[in-house]
């Protein structure tokens, strides 16, 4: 539910920005970076090219959508992303999905507290990660994709949103 809400908020936000720009006499924000190494807003320099490249793997998916999800779900990793590897330390775990506070009730006997938690900077639940988890382009072959690696999580979000299995 949080994922769907995050996508809806991202899409709505980008639509509002685009409409406001056009109404104000401007143009819609560019879909690609203006110059190599550039960044936008609060997106860390090391993640900006990952958002752009991952979005490029899915026709019609703009990098701002992926970046909006990364922003909403974890503030682009909350400053915990190693810029050289994409690994996130300490880990980012969402609240227990235990049915309280309006959350879904999703038991997980493998979790220390018995409940499912969204994981990593893009906040994937484990069952979704098992189905869609992808190793980011450029990461060493043989590594297991990890929701706790920002690069893998961003590429997985692109694959999930694109529906490519």
Tab-separated table of C-alpha atoms in Angstrom:
chain	number	residue	atom	x	y	z
A	1	UNK	CA	0.000	0.000	0.000
A	2	UNK	CA	2.802	2.413	0.859
A	3	UNK	CA	4.443	1.674	-2.491
A	4	UNK	CA	1.284	2.408	-4.442
A	5	UNK	CA	0.728	5.574	-2.426
A	6	UNK	CA	4.341	6.635	-3.018
A	7	UNK	CA	3.964	6.119	-6.775
A	8	UNK	CA	0.710	8.064	-6.800
A	9	UNK	CA	2.269	10.928	-4.845
A	10	UNK	CA	5.300	10.947	-7.152
A	11	UNK	CA	3.142	10.978	-10.268
A	12	UNK	CA	0.851	13.669	-8.860
A	13	UNK	CA	3.808	15.793	-7.779
A	14	UNK	CA	5.460	15.564	-11.194
A	15	UNK	CA	2.133	16.394	-12.872
A	16	UNK	CA	1.637	19.438	-10.660
A	17	UNK	CA	5.189	20.623	-11.297
A	18	UNK	CA	4.687	20.209	-15.034
A	19	UNK	CA	1.328	22.016	-15.069
A	20	UNK	CA	2.671	24.835	-12.897
A	21	UNK	CA	5.673	25.263	-15.172
A	22	UNK	CA	3.539	25.402	-18.310
A	23	UNK	CA	0.974	27.735	-16.698
A	24	UNK	CA	3.785	29.994	-15.561
A	25	UNK	CA	5.108	30.258	-19.106
A	26	UNK	CA	7.891	27.744	-18.576
A	27	UNK	CA	8.364	24.263	-19.890
A	28	UNK	CA	8.142	20.847	-18.284
A	29	UNK	CA	11.320	19.807	-16.402
A	30	UNK	CA	13.767	17.899	-18.630
A	31	UNK	CA	13.576	14.099	-18.489
A	32	UNK	CA	17.345	13.692	-18.655
A	33	UNK	CA	20.208	15.450	-16.887
A	34	UNK	CA	21.416	18.704	-18.402
A	35	UNK	CA	25.097	17.906	-17.938
A	36	UNK	CA	27.103	14.890	-16.777
A	37	UNK	CA	27.595	14.954	-13.019
A	38	UNK	CA	24.664	17.299	-12.414
A	39	UNK	CA	22.180	16.669	-9.641
A	40	UNK	CA	18.739	17.909	-8.777
A	41	UNK	CA	17.542	19.110	-5.379
A	42	UNK	CA	18.288	16.756	-2.515
A	43	UNK	CA	19.344	13.776	-4.664
A	44	UNK	CA	22.857	12.675	-3.656
A	45	UNK	CA	25.380	13.032	-6.476
A	46	UNK	CA	26.181	9.307	-6.316
A	47	UNK	CA	22.508	8.296	-6.783
A	48	UNK	CA	21.487	10.710	-9.539
A	49	UNK	CA	23.095	8.702	-12.387
A	50	UNK	CA	21.636	5.487	-10.937
A	51	UNK	CA	18.094	6.906	-11.073
A	52	UNK	CA	18.697	8.089	-14.664
A	53	UNK	CA	20.211	4.788	-15.854
A	54	UNK	CA	17.598	2.605	-14.155
A	55	UNK	CA	14.754	4.672	-15.612
A	56	UNK	CA	16.385	4.304	-19.026
A	57	UNK	CA	15.893	0.534	-18.764
A	58	UNK	CA	12.116	1.017	-18.907
A	59	UNK	CA	10.627	2.903	-21.867
A	60	UNK	CA	8.377	5.700	-20.638
A	61	UNK	CA	9.624	5.675	-17.042
A	62	UNK	CA	11.141	9.024	-16.139
A	63	UNK	CA	13.979	9.203	-13.647
A	64	UNK	CA	12.022	11.766	-11.581
A	65	UNK	CA	9.466	9.063	-10.727
A	66	UNK	CA	12.164	6.768	-9.327
A	67	UNK	CA	13.798	9.680	-7.523
A	68	UNK	CA	10.453	10.728	-6.033
A	69	UNK	CA	9.931	7.218	-4.680
A	70	UNK	CA	13.459	7.212	-3.227
A	71	UNK	CA	12.771	10.568	-1.625
A	72	UNK	CA	9.386	9.613	-0.158
A	73	UNK	CA	10.459	6.189	1.083
A	74	UNK	CA	13.788	7.066	2.690
A	75	UNK	CA	15.021	10.529	1.785
A	76	UNK	CA	17.381	8.903	-0.761
A	77	UNK	CA	18.862	6.609	1.878
A	78	UNK	CA	19.011	9.123	4.743
A	79	UNK	CA	22.721	9.775	4.168
A	80	UNK	CA	23.498	6.100	4.795
A	81	UNK	CA	24.450	5.132	1.204
A	82	UNK	CA	28.102	4.348	0.530
A	83	UNK	CA	28.783	6.314	-2.682
A	84	UNK	CA	31.315	3.728	-3.885
A	85	UNK	CA	29.236	0.573	-3.430
A	86	UNK	CA	25.599	1.632	-2.978
A	87	UNK	CA	25.426	-0.322	0.292
A	88	UNK	CA	23.238	1.194	3.011
A	89	UNK	CA	24.523	1.141	6.608
A	90	UNK	CA	22.944	1.115	9.072
A	91	UNK	CA	20.059	-0.689	7.422
A	92	UNK	CA	16.742	1.029	6.784
A	93	UNK	CA	13.773	-0.975	8.061
A	94	UNK	CA	10.167	0.146	8.018
A	95	UNK	CA	7.743	-0.325	10.900
A	96	UNK	CA	6.341	-3.745	11.745
A	97	UNK	CA	3.394	-4.563	9.496
A	98	UNK	CA	1.467	-5.892	12.473
A	99	UNK	CA	-1.995	-4.477	11.784
A	100	UNK	CA	-1.620	-1.512	14.150
A	101	UNK	CA	-1.656	2.163	13.201
A	102	UNK	CA	-3.397	1.503	9.892
A	103	UNK	CA	-0.698	-0.863	8.617
A	104	UNK	CA	-1.412	-4.172	6.932
A	105	UNK	CA	-1.048	-7.294	9.064
A	106	UNK	CA	1.718	-9.384	7.473
A	107	UNK	CA	3.300	-12.002	9.736
A	108	UNK	CA	6.870	-13.075	8.943
A	109	UNK	CA	8.193	-15.930	11.061
A	110	UNK	CA	11.744	-15.288	9.786
A	111	UNK	CA	11.749	-11.742	11.237
A	112	UNK	CA	13.036	-11.215	14.785
A	113	UNK	CA	9.715	-9.707	15.889
A	114	UNK	CA	7.556	-12.007	13.759
A	115	UNK	CA	6.330	-9.250	11.416
A	116	UNK	CA	7.156	-8.150	7.899
A	117	UNK	CA	9.105	-4.896	7.553
A	118	UNK	CA	9.735	-2.933	4.363
A	119	UNK	CA	13.474	-2.939	3.689
A	120	UNK	CA	16.075	-0.635	2.216
A	121	UNK	CA	15.955	2.815	0.692
A	122	UNK	CA	13.104	1.945	-1.705
A	123	UNK	CA	11.185	0.085	1.043
A	124	UNK	CA	10.498	-3.306	-0.549
A	125	UNK	CA	8.680	-5.966	1.447
A	126	UNK	CA	10.571	-9.279	1.335
A	127	UNK	CA	8.027	-11.150	-0.825
A	128	UNK	CA	8.137	-8.409	-3.464
A	129	UNK	CA	11.933	-8.375	-3.344
A	130	UNK	CA	12.090	-12.169	-3.815
A	131	UNK	CA	10.044	-11.812	-6.998
A	132	UNK	CA	11.558	-8.638	-8.450
A	133	UNK	CA	15.027	-8.203	-6.897
A	134	UNK	CA	17.607	-7.174	-9.498
A	135	UNK	CA	21.344	-6.673	-9.430
A	136	UNK	CA	22.059	-3.124	-10.605
A	137	UNK	CA	23.881	-2.652	-13.882
A	138	UNK	CA	27.604	-2.365	-13.256
A	139	UNK	CA	27.624	-4.308	-9.972
A	140	UNK	CA	29.933	-7.340	-9.935
A	141	UNK	CA	28.390	-10.506	-11.367
A	142	UNK	CA	27.825	-13.190	-8.763
A	143	UNK	CA	26.582	-10.839	-6.057
A	144	UNK	CA	23.079	-11.426	-4.752
A	145	UNK	CA	20.743	-8.462	-5.283
A	146	UNK	CA	20.047	-6.730	-1.971
A	147	UNK	CA	17.216	-4.409	-0.917
A	148	UNK	CA	19.885	-2.844	1.334
A	149	UNK	CA	21.920	-1.739	-1.664
A	150	UNK	CA	20.545	1.540	-3.053
A	151	UNK	CA	21.660	0.774	-6.599
A	152	UNK	CA	19.968	-2.654	-6.604
A	153	UNK	CA	16.849	-1.198	-4.991
A	154	UNK	CA	16.558	1.563	-7.609
A	155	UNK	CA	17.034	-0.867	-10.521
A	156	UNK	CA	14.516	-3.232	-8.919
A	157	UNK	CA	11.968	-0.433	-8.573
A	158	UNK	CA	12.395	0.321	-12.286
A	159	UNK	CA	11.883	-3.350	-13.209
A	160	UNK	CA	8.837	-3.590	-10.934
A	161	UNK	CA	7.239	-0.415	-12.283
A	162	UNK	CA	7.974	-1.497	-15.851
A	163	UNK	CA	6.550	-4.958	-15.200
A	164	UNK	CA	9.524	-6.719	-16.793
A	165	UNK	CA	10.306	-9.999	-15.100
